Amino acid sequence: MLPLEDIRVLSFGTGGVGPDSCKILGELGADVIKIESKDNLDFMRTIGPDINNIAGFNEANRNKRSFGVDSKSEKGRELVRQLIELADIIIENFRGGVMKNLGFDYENVRKLNPEIIYVSSQGFGGGGPFSDHQAYGPMISAASGMLSIWAQPDDPYPVGSNSPLPDHMASKHVVLAALAALDYRRRTGKGQFIDMAQTEVAASLVGEHYLDYTINKRVPKPMGNRSPYAAPHGCYACSGVDEWCAIAVFTDAEWRSFCDTLGNPPWIQDPGFADLLGRLQNVDELDKMIGEWTATRDAHEVMETLQAAGVAAGVVQRAPDTLADPQLQWLGAIVELDHPVTGKRLYPGVPFRMSGASPFPSIRAPLLGEHTDEICRDLLGMSEDEIKRLLDEDILHNPSNTEGTGRGMFD
Amino acid sequence: MTKEKESALGVYRILDLADSKGAYCTKLFADLGADVIKIERPEGDPGRAMPPFVDDTPHPEKSLYFLHRNAGKRGITLNLETSEGSDILKKLVKTADVLVDNSPPDYMANLGLDYPALQEINPGLVMASITEFGHSGPYKDCKGSNLVDYALSGVMITSGYPGKEPCLCPGTPAHDAASLYANIAILAALYMRGATGQGQYIDTSVHETSRLGLYPWIVPNYSYAINPDGPPPTSETRMGASIYPVYPCKDGLIRVVALTPRQWDALVRVLGSPEVLLTEEWRGFLYRIGNADDLYALVLEYTEKYTMLELFEAGKREGVPIAPILNIEDFYNSPHTKARDFFVEVDHHVAGKADYPGPPYKWTETPPRIQRPAPCLGEHNEEIYCSELGFSQRDLVALRGARIA
């Protein structure tokens, strides 16, 4: 048994937050139907060599069926309305106003399906002067205060990461909201609308920095990897190019163990490093000396040596390192899935286990419109003739009339 | 008088044995109305010692980290490492729906408090274990921390200024990834319990959730790039401003996301269609990445003519996402933040009244809210030990004296 096997989700949206959240609901067993259109593609379908061959898209859209439909046509919208009547949850993260223009905003949807749970997640949320602004993950960190403290103190300006955090943190909040609302509905029969601003998720994730402002009247500055309660606490360059090991020493007992592991060289016995306060006061010198020790050592060797001594240390891993990570291998964290266009590729699995549930499914992403026919037939009760006619009229999309769509948009 | 709305999770009691790895998980449940009882050792959660503090005064009730991530919870002290203590936990388990535990592998089993033992007392109990690296496997006994797990996650190598030390994302991203997956699994288990009546055990770790959850695309990006026809991997190092450029403008900084040719065209229009940017080659994303430094110098001249807000609005008009880089003060004071009533006032007995970040979403039927300030150490001992578990005042004094409560 899977937790959500009696639940149907309609996934509207694009990019990271909406698709990733629906992927997780699919992993939990829900029947997730991605509503897509070849004329208004999920933008992630447009930034690779082919609409069906983009790593990010094919990751974020696993465990879904694809229903290809022209939502701008009245007939297409009618079919979507029929699916809405059969759904338990709608998740959408289009730019503010898009769902309303299609007639699929909550006010309209609840008339079709009063018990629906509808989670809408925009960068800036619904309502408020910026609600119609488009926002991607890297802009959420910028507009939420998070990016302003995501830097080393001497960086010319903050850049955060080329991984679009906090997109995939916001998507988990979407799943949490949908599940909590579902639980409430199970007990009361009542659906509801949830409006999430991804900027507010980001602000919540750095909430203690907001309290520093509201309580201490201080505008927090970037601290890089430094910690006010641990030293050493940072990434130290190891042998090789761009190879680093993160080290975090919290207690004095850990520090003594750290010193023993380094063989108690004279510099480390400086009384200025003896306790946390001293190490924090002399942190520049401390980091320099530790950097000299790590510089000639392999990052994995540094991690293993320090971990053996009970000190928190970890290699700053790249994708191939995470594939070779012995713990992740032990947990079976990475899965290989075959796909008709891309062949076999690697994807992350589900990072938790539930003792009372069947193993979670991991199903490759659908081609655009791959399940249009079966959804029309099995859920909407349409005849083969009608399906064919709507495909010919380009009101429905399936792989037969979408091949080549979007090709070359990446330049 | 307006009727107070119900809460989404008000029927559930959650026992919170979590430290920083699970604090955010139970905070989100408290926002949704759950009765979260934070169970601390008599000396207090280590999070109480985390600076900075209110007025920079170290004090167990003044850690900003603790105040934010424990708002909405009740709190008791209890020493599980005594037989009376573990019996008291079992009494609480009888009344609870969920238990969130962050202890290392084997710790709960050694106390006779592992899931099989607790399930016997309460078959409906959902127990979630968040360890650093898992209950088994080669890293089982390794030490983790938010920094170390962020490093191992594969995201840190992409974080920070190019050529410099990789830079930690502010907050506690690795721990919060674990928290959020625990939220998801717990709610899935409660939903199943609605059908089966049975609880279950959830096993997750900071290591696997931060690797798989914070930015899942790293592995497929790499796996797809093995294909020689595919785009180069962007997940291998710090690309800084080349993909998502940061430009100075009149009154601050902006960040631009122009990935598709259409977005690039819109950016050029925002900047007044200067001739130097109209070259066809610049429309190609990979060309722009390959010549990021040259492009940066060109674009800079034009962004500096405008304010953050002008560029933000022009980007919306023309169709290229541009965001102002707001600092903590800017976001707090932004008219948009104010219009959404995101910050809410919380009055804490020791820390005083202040605005806190509120729940990060609005619900029509069951509005989340911060039910109460973070608990002071042992604040609800009397309420829970005496009023709910039936101990007398004298018992409680004795339990305190024996360092059990």
PDB file of C-alpha atoms in Angstrom, chain A residues 31-154:
ATOM      1  CA  ASP A  31      -2.008   9.610  -9.702  1.00  0.00           C
ATOM      2  CA  VAL A  32      -0.401  12.862 -10.843  1.00  0.00           C
ATOM      3  CA  ILE A  33      -1.514  14.285 -14.163  1.00  0.00           C
ATOM      4  CA  LYS A  34       0.630  17.031 -15.616  1.00  0.00           C
ATOM      5  CA  ILE A  35      -1.489  19.334 -17.747  1.00  0.00           C
ATOM      6  CA  GLU A  36       0.724  20.666 -20.507  1.00  0.00           C
ATOM      7  CA  SER A  37       0.428  22.327 -23.844  1.00  0.00           C
ATOM      8  CA  LYS A  38       2.857  22.328 -26.731  1.00  0.00           C
ATOM      9  CA  ASP A  39       2.235  26.008 -27.362  1.00  0.00           C
ATOM     10  CA  ASN A  40       2.957  27.025 -23.793  1.00  0.00           C
ATOM     11  CA  LEU A  41       5.587  24.594 -22.633  1.00  0.00           C
ATOM     12  CA  ASP A  42       6.913  24.127 -19.135  1.00  0.00           C
ATOM     13  CA  PHE A  43       9.990  26.302 -19.638  1.00  0.00           C
ATOM     14  CA  MET A  44      12.195  23.431 -18.480  1.00  0.00           C
ATOM     15  CA  ARG A  45      11.170  21.603 -21.646  1.00  0.00           C
ATOM     16  CA  THR A  46      12.619  24.484 -23.663  1.00  0.00           C
ATOM     17  CA  ILE A  47      16.187  24.731 -22.371  1.00  0.00           C
ATOM     18  CA  GLY A  48      17.667  21.537 -23.788  1.00  0.00           C
ATOM     19  CA  PRO A  49      18.181  19.844 -27.119  1.00  0.00           C
ATOM     20  CA  ASP A  50      14.650  18.388 -27.219  1.00  0.00           C
ATOM     21  CA  ILE A  51      11.449  18.782 -25.199  1.00  0.00           C
ATOM     22  CA  ASN A  52      11.847  15.232 -23.937  1.00  0.00           C
ATOM     23  CA  ASN A  53      15.576  15.365 -23.284  1.00  0.00           C
ATOM     24  CA  ILE A  54      16.324  17.791 -20.474  1.00  0.00           C
ATOM     25  CA  ALA A  55      17.803  16.556 -17.217  1.00  0.00           C
ATOM     26  CA  GLY A  56      16.002  18.983 -14.901  1.00  0.00           C
ATOM     27  CA  PHE A  57      12.648  18.449 -16.580  1.00  0.00           C
ATOM     28  CA  ASN A  58      12.963  14.696 -16.596  1.00  0.00           C
ATOM     29  CA  GLU A  59      13.921  14.714 -12.916  1.00  0.00           C
ATOM     30  CA  ALA A  60      11.182  17.079 -11.707  1.00  0.00           C
ATOM     31  CA  ASN A  61       8.452  15.358 -13.698  1.00  0.00           C
ATOM     32  CA  ARG A  62       8.964  11.765 -12.744  1.00  0.00           C
ATOM     33  CA  ASN A  63       6.004   9.799 -11.392  1.00  0.00           C
ATOM     34  CA  LYS A  64       3.476  11.700 -13.494  1.00  0.00           C
ATOM     35  CA  ARG A  65       1.289  11.181 -16.499  1.00  0.00           C
ATOM     36  CA  SER A  66       1.277  13.869 -19.150  1.00  0.00           C
ATOM     37  CA  PHE A  67      -1.975  15.176 -20.573  1.00  0.00           C
ATOM     38  CA  GLY A  68      -1.285  17.347 -23.622  1.00  0.00           C
ATOM     39  CA  VAL A  69      -4.023  19.871 -24.303  1.00  0.00           C
ATOM     40  CA  ASP A  70      -4.429  23.291 -25.823  1.00  0.00           C
ATOM     41  CA  SER A  71      -5.791  25.131 -22.782  1.00  0.00           C
ATOM     42  CA  LYS A  72      -6.427  28.226 -24.890  1.00  0.00           C
ATOM     43  CA  SER A  73      -9.158  26.445 -26.850  1.00  0.00           C
ATOM     44  CA  GLU A  74     -12.641  26.200 -25.365  1.00  0.00           C
ATOM     45  CA  LYS A  75     -12.805  22.462 -26.032  1.00  0.00           C
ATOM     46  CA  GLY A  76      -9.404  21.963 -24.369  1.00  0.00           C
ATOM     47  CA  ARG A  77     -10.519  23.897 -21.327  1.00  0.00           C
ATOM     48  CA  GLU A  78     -13.691  21.811 -21.162  1.00  0.00           C
ATOM     49  CA  LEU A  79     -11.599  18.629 -20.968  1.00  0.00           C
ATOM     50  CA  VAL A  80      -9.452  20.132 -18.218  1.00  0.00           C
ATOM     51  CA  ARG A  81     -12.607  21.090 -16.319  1.00  0.00           C
ATOM     52  CA  GLN A  82     -13.706  17.469 -16.491  1.00  0.00           C
ATOM     53  CA  LEU A  83     -10.363  16.386 -15.038  1.00  0.00           C
ATOM     54  CA  ILE A  84     -10.702  18.990 -12.291  1.00  0.00           C
ATOM     55  CA  GLU A  85     -13.962  17.348 -11.263  1.00  0.00           C
ATOM     56  CA  LEU A  86     -12.060  14.075 -10.838  1.00  0.00           C
ATOM     57  CA  ALA A  87      -9.163  15.545  -8.863  1.00  0.00           C
ATOM     58  CA  ASP A  88      -8.386  15.856  -5.164  1.00  0.00           C
ATOM     59  CA  ILE A  89      -5.515  18.307  -5.352  1.00  0.00           C
ATOM     60  CA  ILE A  90      -4.440  21.038  -7.759  1.00  0.00           C
ATOM     61  CA  ILE A  91      -0.949  22.449  -7.558  1.00  0.00           C
ATOM     62  CA  GLU A  92       0.140  25.338  -9.706  1.00  0.00           C
ATOM     63  CA  ASN A  93       3.088  27.703  -9.857  1.00  0.00           C
ATOM     64  CA  PHE A  94       2.437  29.681 -13.036  1.00  0.00           C
ATOM     65  CA  ARG A  95       3.054  33.388 -12.999  1.00  0.00           C
ATOM     66  CA  GLY A  96       0.339  35.240 -11.088  1.00  0.00           C
ATOM     67  CA  GLY A  97      -2.812  35.662 -13.189  1.00  0.00           C
ATOM     68  CA  VAL A  98      -2.199  32.794 -15.639  1.00  0.00           C
ATOM     69  CA  MET A  99      -4.603  30.348 -13.991  1.00  0.00           C
ATOM     70  CA  LYS A 100      -7.254  33.056 -13.721  1.00  0.00           C
ATOM     71  CA  ASN A 101      -6.958  33.842 -17.423  1.00  0.00           C
ATOM     72  CA  LEU A 102      -7.501  30.161 -18.196  1.00  0.00           C
ATOM     73  CA  GLY A 103     -10.546  30.087 -15.924  1.00  0.00           C
ATOM     74  CA  PHE A 104      -8.821  27.663 -13.571  1.00  0.00           C
ATOM     75  CA  ASP A 105      -8.439  29.937 -10.553  1.00  0.00           C
ATOM     76  CA  TYR A 106      -9.759  28.714  -7.213  1.00  0.00           C
ATOM     77  CA  GLU A 107     -13.041  30.636  -7.446  1.00  0.00           C
ATOM     78  CA  ASN A 108     -13.895  28.856 -10.687  1.00  0.00           C
ATOM     79  CA  VAL A 109     -12.471  25.497  -9.731  1.00  0.00           C
ATOM     80  CA  ARG A 110     -14.338  25.251  -6.443  1.00  0.00           C
ATOM     81  CA  LYS A 111     -17.621  25.597  -8.334  1.00  0.00           C
ATOM     82  CA  LEU A 112     -16.708  22.439 -10.228  1.00  0.00           C
ATOM     83  CA  ASN A 113     -15.240  20.649  -7.244  1.00  0.00           C
ATOM     84  CA  PRO A 114     -16.004  22.210  -3.839  1.00  0.00           C
ATOM     85  CA  GLU A 115     -13.759  19.803  -1.949  1.00  0.00           C
ATOM     86  CA  ILE A 116     -10.667  20.474  -4.023  1.00  0.00           C
ATOM     87  CA  ILE A 117      -7.399  21.338  -2.308  1.00  0.00           C
ATOM     88  CA  TYR A 118      -5.703  24.006  -4.347  1.00  0.00           C
ATOM     89  CA  VAL A 119      -2.110  25.052  -3.623  1.00  0.00           C
ATOM     90  CA  SER A 120      -0.871  28.052  -5.522  1.00  0.00           C
ATOM     91  CA  SER A 121       2.788  28.932  -5.162  1.00  0.00           C
ATOM     92  CA  GLN A 122       4.220  32.054  -6.734  1.00  0.00           C
ATOM     93  CA  GLY A 123       7.540  33.723  -6.134  1.00  0.00           C
ATOM     94  CA  PHE A 124       5.865  36.643  -4.398  1.00  0.00           C
ATOM     95  CA  GLY A 125       2.565  34.929  -3.578  1.00  0.00           C
ATOM     96  CA  GLY A 126      -0.938  36.018  -4.538  1.00  0.00           C
ATOM     97  CA  GLY A 127      -2.013  39.478  -3.400  1.00  0.00           C
ATOM     98  CA  GLY A 128       0.291  42.389  -2.704  1.00  0.00           C
ATOM     99  CA  PRO A 129       1.851  44.766  -5.222  1.00  0.00           C
ATOM    100  CA  PHE A 130       4.381  42.263  -6.621  1.00  0.00           C
ATOM    101  CA  SER A 131       2.010  39.313  -7.019  1.00  0.00           C
ATOM    102  CA  ASP A 132       2.134  39.285 -10.826  1.00  0.00           C
ATOM    103  CA  HIS A 133       5.929  39.309 -11.003  1.00  0.00           C
ATOM    104  CA  GLN A 134       7.581  36.214 -12.366  1.00  0.00           C
ATOM    105  CA  ALA A 135      10.302  34.728 -10.190  1.00  0.00           C
ATOM    106  CA  TYR A 136      12.719  31.843 -10.458  1.00  0.00           C
ATOM    107  CA  GLY A 137      14.586  30.196  -7.572  1.00  0.00           C
ATOM    108  CA  PRO A 138      17.707  32.368  -7.817  1.00  0.00           C
ATOM    109  CA  MET A 139      15.474  35.441  -7.598  1.00  0.00           C
ATOM    110  CA  ILE A 140      13.646  34.150  -4.553  1.00  0.00           C
ATOM    111  CA  SER A 141      16.869  34.158  -2.586  1.00  0.00           C
ATOM    112  CA  ALA A 142      17.548  37.671  -3.917  1.00  0.00           C
ATOM    113  CA  ALA A 143      14.151  39.140  -3.067  1.00  0.00           C
ATOM    114  CA  SER A 144      13.807  37.495   0.351  1.00  0.00           C
ATOM    115  CA  GLY A 145      16.910  38.768   2.128  1.00  0.00           C
ATOM    116  CA  MET A 146      18.550  35.336   1.966  1.00  0.00           C
ATOM    117  CA  LEU A 147      21.021  36.227  -0.783  1.00  0.00           C
ATOM    118  CA  SER A 148      22.174  39.382   1.006  1.00  0.00           C
ATOM    119  CA  ILE A 149      23.822  37.183   3.666  1.00  0.00           C
ATOM    120  CA  TRP A 150      24.897  34.342   1.345  1.00  0.00           C
ATOM    121  CA  ALA A 151      28.479  35.422   0.718  1.00  0.00           C
ATOM    122  CA  GLN A 152      31.923  35.743   2.226  1.00  0.00           C
ATOM    123  CA  PRO A 153      32.330  39.126   3.918  1.00  0.00           C
ATOM    124  CA  ASP A 154      34.869  40.258   1.298  1.00  0.00           C
TER     125      ASP A 154
END
